[in-house]
PDB file of C-alpha atoms in Angstrom:
ATOM      1  CA  MET A  21      43.736  21.046  41.110  1.00 92.00           C
ATOM      2  CA  LEU A  22      42.160  18.816  44.407  1.00 97.00           C
ATOM      3  CA  GLU A  23      42.449  15.032  44.290  1.00 98.00           C
ATOM      4  CA  VAL A  24      40.819  12.981  47.154  1.00 98.00           C
ATOM      5  CA  ARG A  25      42.001   9.333  47.026  1.00 98.00           C
ATOM      6  CA  ASP A  26      40.058   6.670  49.625  1.00 98.00           C
ATOM      7  CA  LEU A  27      39.516   9.175  52.393  1.00 98.00           C
ATOM      8  CA  THR A  28      38.288   8.350  55.612  1.00 98.00           C
ATOM      9  CA  CYS A  29      36.957  10.684  58.156  1.00 96.00           C
ATOM     10  CA  GLU A  30      35.449  10.908  61.479  1.00 94.00           C
ATOM     11  CA  ARG A  31      33.111  12.518  63.838  1.00 92.00           C
ATOM     12  CA  GLY A  32      34.216  12.629  67.199  1.00 89.00           C
ATOM     13  CA  GLY A  33      35.984   9.408  67.012  1.00 90.00           C
ATOM     14  CA  GLN A  34      33.395   7.511  65.179  1.00 93.00           C
ATOM     15  CA  ILE A  35      33.971   6.801  61.343  1.00 95.00           C
ATOM     16  CA  LEU A  36      31.920   8.268  59.131  1.00 95.00           C
ATOM     17  CA  LEU A  37      32.262   7.798  55.817  1.00 97.00           C
ATOM     18  CA  SER A  38      34.677   5.522  53.811  1.00 97.00           C
ATOM     19  CA  GLY A  39      36.747   5.084  50.602  1.00 97.00           C
ATOM     20  CA  VAL A  40      35.484   8.890  48.937  1.00 98.00           C
ATOM     21  CA  SER A  41      37.510   9.257  45.710  1.00 98.00           C
ATOM     22  CA  PHE A  42      36.721  11.860  43.079  1.00 98.00           C
ATOM     23  CA  SER A  43      39.248  15.270  41.617  1.00 98.00           C
ATOM     24  CA  LEU A  44      38.424  17.764  40.557  1.00 98.00           C
ATOM     25  CA  GLY A  45      40.316  20.555  37.536  1.00 97.00           C
ATOM     26  CA  ALA A  46      40.129  24.299  37.078  1.00 97.00           C
ATOM     27  CA  GLY A  47      36.242  25.824  36.630  1.00 97.00           C
ATOM     28  CA  GLU A  48      34.891  22.991  38.261  1.00 98.00           C
ATOM     29  CA  ALA A  49      32.602  22.723  41.063  1.00 98.00           C
ATOM     30  CA  LEU A  50      31.593  19.053  43.495  1.00 98.00           C
ATOM     31  CA  ILE A  51      27.994  19.348  44.185  1.00 97.00           C
ATOM     32  CA  LEU A  52      28.031  17.219  48.300  1.00 97.00           C
ATOM     33  CA  GLN A  53      24.230  15.905  49.806  1.00 96.00           C
ATOM     34  CA  GLY A  54      23.523  13.463  52.036  1.00 93.00           C
ATOM     35  CA  PRO A  55      20.587  13.894  55.076  1.00 93.00           C
ATOM     36  CA  ASN A  56      21.216  15.146  58.565  1.00 90.00           C
ATOM     37  CA  GLY A  57      24.792  13.691  59.550  1.00 90.00           C
ATOM     38  CA  VAL A  58      25.963  11.584  57.339  1.00 94.00           C
ATOM     39  CA  GLY A  59      29.496  13.135  57.500  1.00 95.00           C
ATOM     40  CA  LYS A  60      29.387  16.083  54.670  1.00 96.00           C
ATOM     41  CA  THR A  61      30.882  18.902  57.569  1.00 95.00           C
ATOM     42  CA  SER A  62      33.085  16.084  58.151  1.00 96.00           C
ATOM     43  CA  LEU A  63      34.300  15.714  55.271  1.00 97.00           C
ATOM     44  CA  LEU A  64      34.501  19.398  54.917  1.00 97.00           C
ATOM     45  CA  ARG A  65      36.346  19.853  57.743  1.00 96.00           C
ATOM     46  CA  THR A  66      38.657  16.906  56.297  1.00 97.00           C
ATOM     47  CA  LEU A  67      39.398  18.240  53.144  1.00 97.00           C
ATOM     48  CA  ALA A  68      40.094  21.397  53.849  1.00 96.00           C
ATOM     49  CA  GLY A  69      43.036  20.371  56.636  1.00 95.00           C
ATOM     50  CA  LEU A  70      41.391  21.600  59.931  1.00 95.00           C
ATOM     51  CA  GLN A  71      41.080  17.760  61.216  1.00 95.00           C
ATOM     52  CA  PRO A  72      42.790  14.606  60.576  1.00 96.00           C
ATOM     53  CA  ALA A  73      41.550  12.000  58.127  1.00 96.00           C
ATOM     54  CA  VAL A  74      41.111   8.868  59.509  1.00 97.00           C
ATOM     55  CA  SER A  75      42.796   7.307  56.281  1.00 97.00           C
ATOM     56  CA  GLY A  76      43.166   7.939  52.507  1.00 98.00           C
ATOM     57  CA  GLU A  77      44.828  11.541  50.647  1.00 97.00           C
ATOM     58  CA  VAL A  78      43.814  14.634  50.233  1.00 97.00           C
ATOM     59  CA  ILE A  79      45.998  16.321  47.272  1.00 97.00           C
ATOM     60  CA  HIS A  80      45.835  20.320  47.244  1.00 96.00           C
ATOM     61  CA  ALA A  81      47.766  23.449  47.884  1.00 94.00           C
ATOM     62  CA  PRO A  82      47.427  24.586  51.239  1.00 89.00           C
ATOM     63  CA  GLU A  83      47.615  27.933  51.330  1.00 92.00           C
ATOM     64  CA  THR A  84      45.102  27.700  47.863  1.00 95.00           C
ATOM     65  CA  VAL A  85      42.143  26.584  50.406  1.00 96.00           C
ATOM     66  CA  ALA A  86      39.422  28.869  52.521  1.00 94.00           C
ATOM     67  CA  TYR A  87      36.875  26.977  53.844  1.00 94.00           C
ATOM     68  CA  ALA A  88      32.857  28.729  54.909  1.00 92.00           C
ATOM     69  CA  SER A  89      30.758  26.917  57.853  1.00 89.00           C
ATOM     70  CA  HIS A  90      27.501  27.962  58.705  1.00 79.00           C
ATOM     71  CA  ALA A  91      29.176  30.333  60.275  1.00 80.00           C
ATOM     72  CA  ASP A  92      28.967  34.540  59.872  1.00 83.00           C
ATOM     73  CA  GLY A  93      32.219  35.552  60.904  1.00 86.00           C
ATOM     74  CA  VAL A  94      30.734  39.203  61.196  1.00 92.00           C
ATOM     75  CA  LYS A  95      32.113  41.282  63.941  1.00 94.00           C
ATOM     76  CA  ALA A  96      28.711  43.335  65.539  1.00 95.00           C
ATOM     77  CA  ALA A  97      31.159  46.049  66.563  1.00 96.00           C
ATOM     78  CA  LEU A  98      32.577  47.263  62.952  1.00 97.00           C
ATOM     79  CA  THR A  99      30.288  48.007  58.957  1.00 98.00           C
ATOM     80  CA  VAL A 100      29.538  46.064  57.318  1.00 98.00           C
ATOM     81  CA  ALA A 101      33.042  47.483  55.083  1.00 97.00           C
ATOM     82  CA  GLU A 102      35.573  47.590  57.828  1.00 97.00           C
ATOM     83  CA  ASN A 103      34.472  43.666  58.060  1.00 97.00           C
ATOM     84  CA  LEU A 104      36.327  43.151  54.997  1.00 97.00           C
ATOM     85  CA  ALA A 105      38.878  45.311  55.015  1.00 97.00           C
ATOM     86  CA  PHE A 106      39.427  43.335  58.395  1.00 96.00           C
ATOM     87  CA  TRP A 107      39.921  40.199  56.791  1.00 94.00           C
ATOM     88  CA  ALA A 108      41.372  41.643  53.514  1.00 95.00           C
ATOM     89  CA  ASP A 109      43.660  42.347  56.148  1.00 95.00           C
ATOM     90  CA  VAL A 110      44.312  39.454  57.683  1.00 92.00           C
ATOM     91  CA  TYR A 111      44.689  36.747  53.931  1.00 91.00           C
ATOM     92  CA  GLY A 112      47.439  40.100  52.779  1.00 92.00           C
ATOM     93  CA  GLN A 113      44.681  40.982  50.317  1.00 92.00           C
ATOM     94  CA  ASP A 114      42.738  44.439  48.739  1.00 94.00           C
ATOM     95  CA  VAL A 115      38.407  44.167  48.869  1.00 95.00           C
ATOM     96  CA  PRO A 116      37.596  44.037  45.043  1.00 93.00           C
ATOM     97  CA  ARG A 117      35.836  46.827  43.896  1.00 88.00           C
ATOM     98  CA  ASP A 118      32.775  44.616  43.252  1.00 94.00           C
ATOM     99  CA  VAL A 119      32.638  43.127  45.888  1.00 96.00           C
ATOM    100  CA  PHE A 120      29.869  45.286  47.868  1.00 97.00           C
ATOM    101  CA  GLU A 121      27.908  44.938  44.525  1.00 95.00           C
ATOM    102  CA  GLN A 122      28.199  41.538  43.936  1.00 95.00           C
ATOM    103  CA  PHE A 123      26.667  40.389  46.867  1.00 96.00           C
ATOM    104  CA  ASP A 124      24.044  43.649  46.833  1.00 96.00           C
ATOM    105  CA  LEU A 125      25.549  44.694  50.170  1.00 97.00           C
ATOM    106  CA  ALA A 126      26.771  48.488  48.450  1.00 96.00           C
ATOM    107  CA  ASP A 127      23.369  50.379  50.118  1.00 97.00           C
ATOM    108  CA  LEU A 128      25.068  48.715  53.247  1.00 97.00           C
ATOM    109  CA  LYS A 129      28.453  49.628  53.244  1.00 97.00           C
ATOM    110  CA  SER A 130      28.422  51.574  56.827  1.00 97.00           C
ATOM    111  CA  ARG A 131      25.849  49.277  58.416  1.00 97.00           C
ATOM    112  CA  MET A 132      27.172  48.373  62.086  1.00 98.00           C
ATOM    113  CA  ALA A 133      27.371  44.256  61.307  1.00 97.00           C
ATOM    114  CA  GLY A 134      25.436  43.953  64.194  1.00 96.00           C
ATOM    115  CA  THR A 135      22.255  45.608  63.220  1.00 97.00           C
ATOM    116  CA  LEU A 136      22.048  43.373  59.948  1.00 97.00           C
ATOM    117  CA  SER A 137      19.345  40.710  59.493  1.00 96.00           C
ATOM    118  CA  ALA A 138      19.991  36.582  59.536  1.00 95.00           C
ATOM    119  CA  GLY A 139      20.435  36.996  55.448  1.00 95.00           C
ATOM    120  CA  GLN A 140      22.400  40.336  55.098  1.00 97.00           C
ATOM    121  CA  LYS A 141      24.674  38.985  57.257  1.00 96.00           C
ATOM    122  CA  ARG A 142      24.814  35.777  55.121  1.00 95.00           C
ATOM    123  CA  ARG A 143      25.444  38.025  52.329  1.00 96.00           C
ATOM    124  CA  LEU A 144      28.006  39.613  54.428  1.00 96.00           C
ATOM    125  CA  GLY A 145      29.388  35.977  56.065  1.00 95.00           C
ATOM    126  CA  LEU A 146      29.212  35.021  51.576  1.00 95.00           C
ATOM    127  CA  ALA A 147      31.346  38.161  50.728  1.00 96.00           C
ATOM    128  CA  ARG A 148      34.586  37.422  52.594  1.00 93.00           C
ATOM    129  CA  ILE A 149      35.696  34.760  49.823  1.00 91.00           C
ATOM    130  CA  ALA A 150      35.586  36.782  47.916  1.00 92.00           C
ATOM    131  CA  VAL A 151      38.362  38.413  49.722  1.00 94.00           C
ATOM    132  CA  MET A 152      39.748  35.932  50.726  1.00 92.00           C
ATOM    133  CA  ASN A 153      40.607  34.804  46.990  1.00 91.00           C
ATOM    134  CA  ARG A 154      41.038  31.122  47.402  1.00 95.00           C
ATOM    135  CA  ALA A 155      41.228  28.958  44.425  1.00 97.00           C
ATOM    136  CA  ILE A 156      40.050  26.004  46.410  1.00 98.00           C
ATOM    137  CA  LEU A 157      36.797  26.486  48.272  1.00 97.00           C
ATOM    138  CA  PHE A 158      34.676  24.098  50.584  1.00 97.00           C
ATOM    139  CA  LEU A 159      31.259  25.515  51.618  1.00 97.00           C
ATOM    140  CA  ASP A 160      29.097  23.740  53.977  1.00 96.00           C
ATOM    141  CA  GLU A 161      25.089  25.641  53.044  1.00 94.00           C
ATOM    142  CA  PRO A 162      26.492  28.312  51.389  1.00 94.00           C
ATOM    143  CA  THR A 163      22.956  29.581  50.996  1.00 93.00           C
ATOM    144  CA  VAL A 164      20.834  28.709  54.727  1.00 91.00           C
ATOM    145  CA  SER A 165      18.969  32.352  55.607  1.00 92.00           C
ATOM    146  CA  LEU A 166      19.686  33.652  52.150  1.00 93.00           C
ATOM    147  CA  ASP A 167      16.259  33.957  49.792  1.00 94.00           C
ATOM    148  CA  GLY A 168      16.096  33.678  46.515  1.00 93.00           C
ATOM    149  CA  PHE A 169      17.461  36.506  44.656  1.00 94.00           C
ATOM    150  CA  SER A 170      20.133  36.044  46.618  1.00 95.00           C
ATOM    151  CA  THR A 171      20.869  32.564  46.614  1.00 95.00           C
ATOM    152  CA  LYS A 172      21.108  33.707  42.839  1.00 94.00           C
ATOM    153  CA  ARG A 173      23.323  36.150  43.416  1.00 94.00           C
ATOM    154  CA  PHE A 174      25.627  34.361  44.838  1.00 95.00           C
ATOM    155  CA  ALA A 175      25.680  31.252  42.732  1.00 95.00           C
ATOM    156  CA  ALA A 176      25.919  33.911  39.859  1.00 95.00           C
ATOM    157  CA  TYR A 177      29.607  35.117  41.226  1.00 96.00           C
ATOM    158  CA  LEU A 178      30.376  31.146  42.028  1.00 96.00           C
ATOM    159  CA  ARG A 179      29.603  30.303  38.099  1.00 96.00           C
ATOM    160  CA  ASP A 180      30.879  33.829  36.590  1.00 96.00           C
ATOM    161  CA  VAL A 181      33.641  35.426  38.711  1.00 95.00           C
ATOM    162  CA  HIS A 182      34.627  31.961  41.090  1.00 97.00           C
ATOM    163  CA  LEU A 183      34.720  29.007  38.844  1.00 97.00           C
ATOM    164  CA  SER A 184      35.067  31.348  35.712  1.00 97.00           C
ATOM    165  CA  ASN A 185      38.439  32.034  36.474  1.00 96.00           C
ATOM    166  CA  GLY A 186      39.692  28.941  37.295  1.00 97.00           C
ATOM    167  CA  GLY A 187      38.330  28.089  40.763  1.00 97.00           C
ATOM    168  CA  VAL A 188      37.796  24.563  42.481  1.00 98.00           C
ATOM    169  CA  ALA A 189      34.822  24.456  44.592  1.00 98.00           C
ATOM    170  CA  VAL A 190      32.749  21.048  46.692  1.00 98.00           C
ATOM    171  CA  ILE A 191      29.920  22.795  48.234  1.00 97.00           C
ATOM    172  CA  ALA A 192      27.047  21.000  51.159  1.00 96.00           C
ATOM    173  CA  THR A 193      23.542  21.739  49.902  1.00 94.00           C
ATOM    174  CA  HIS A 194      20.587  20.274  50.387  1.00 88.00           C
ATOM    175  CA  VAL A 195      18.561  22.730  47.871  1.00 89.00           C
ATOM    176  CA  ASP A 196      19.757  24.047  44.048  1.00 90.00           C
ATOM    177  CA  ILE A 197      22.081  27.038  44.250  1.00 91.00           C
ATOM    178  CA  GLY A 198      21.537  27.030  40.408  1.00 89.00           C
ATOM    179  CA  ILE A 199      25.227  25.296  39.624  1.00 93.00           C
ATOM    180  CA  ASP A 200      25.825  23.118  37.207  1.00 92.00           C
ATOM    181  CA  ALA A 201      28.072  20.236  39.103  1.00 96.00           C
ATOM    182  CA  PRO A 202      27.829  17.232  39.401  1.00 97.00           C
ATOM    183  CA  VAL A 203      26.259  15.731  42.645  1.00 97.00           C
ATOM    184  CA  LEU A 204      28.465  13.109  45.379  1.00 97.00           C
ATOM    185  CA  ASP A 205      25.447  11.326  47.025  1.00 97.00           C
ATOM    186  CA  LEU A 206      27.914  10.265  50.409  1.00 97.00           C
ATOM    187  CA  THR A 207      25.095   7.758  51.491  1.00 96.00           C
ATOM    188  CA  ALA A 208      27.295   5.809  49.574  1.00 95.00           C
ATOM    189  CA  TYR A 209      30.140   5.977  51.270  1.00 97.00           C
ATOM    190  CA  GLN A 210      28.079   6.122  54.740  1.00 95.00           C
ATOM    191  CA  THR A 211      29.956   3.642  57.198  1.00 88.00           C
ATOM    192  CA  GLN A 212      26.675   1.457  58.804  1.00 59.00           C
ATOM    193  CA  THR A 213      27.551   2.754  61.907  1.00 54.00           C
ATOM    194  CA  ALA A 214      27.445   5.714  61.316  1.00 48.00           C
ATOM    195  CA  SER A 215      23.218   5.800  60.506  1.00 47.00           C
ATOM    196  CA  GLY A 216      21.101   8.089  62.420  1.00 48.00           C
ATOM    197  CA  GLN A 217      23.531  10.271  64.548  1.00 46.00           C
ATOM    198  CA  SER A 218      22.587  13.918  64.767  1.00 41.00           C
ATOM    199  CA  ASP A 219      22.708  16.242  62.802  1.00 42.00           C
ATOM    200  CA  GLU A 220      26.161  17.653  62.045  1.00 43.00           C
ATOM    201  CA  ALA A 221      26.109  21.114  62.080  1.00 40.00           C
ATOM    202  CA  PHE A 222      25.781  20.919  65.536  1.00 33.00           C
ATOM    203  CA  LEU A 223      28.586  19.904  66.699  1.00 35.00           C
TER     204      LEU A 223
END
């Protein structure tokens, strides 16, 4: 479903990573790790087609891809339910009946999104993944602002729903989110000139 061949990616004209290669089949996940600034976000954005690769190939069907960044993508003036309905309409999908339970949002359906806590907003932002219904997920630090309980709920969704139904996930994270998946340490692909760069989350 996803194949990456000898990929080189950059940020702001600076080569960060080179020679990145891996492949994932249905039901498989990969964890990206490495220090701040190594290029995790830039790699995910390149994989998702949001920025061009310097060289190499990323092979997947573009219409099967969803990218979730650090931003929650929450519309403050809409309720929780209205936010998910909005994203469902954008992607031509229906809101899954169990999405509110899966992301612990059942008691928050009628709450205005602007009144939610940081963790609640994050859960709402992640619930968009289920609404998008895309087979290949590129997730950038998905558990930021989540407590331990919510992290376990999110891991259960990835493991028992997305991956078990043949989906694929590439996840950049510094923490153990409870997914049994191989780890790709990006320091092995870091170019010499990329060391010491600022945190990619702000670029």
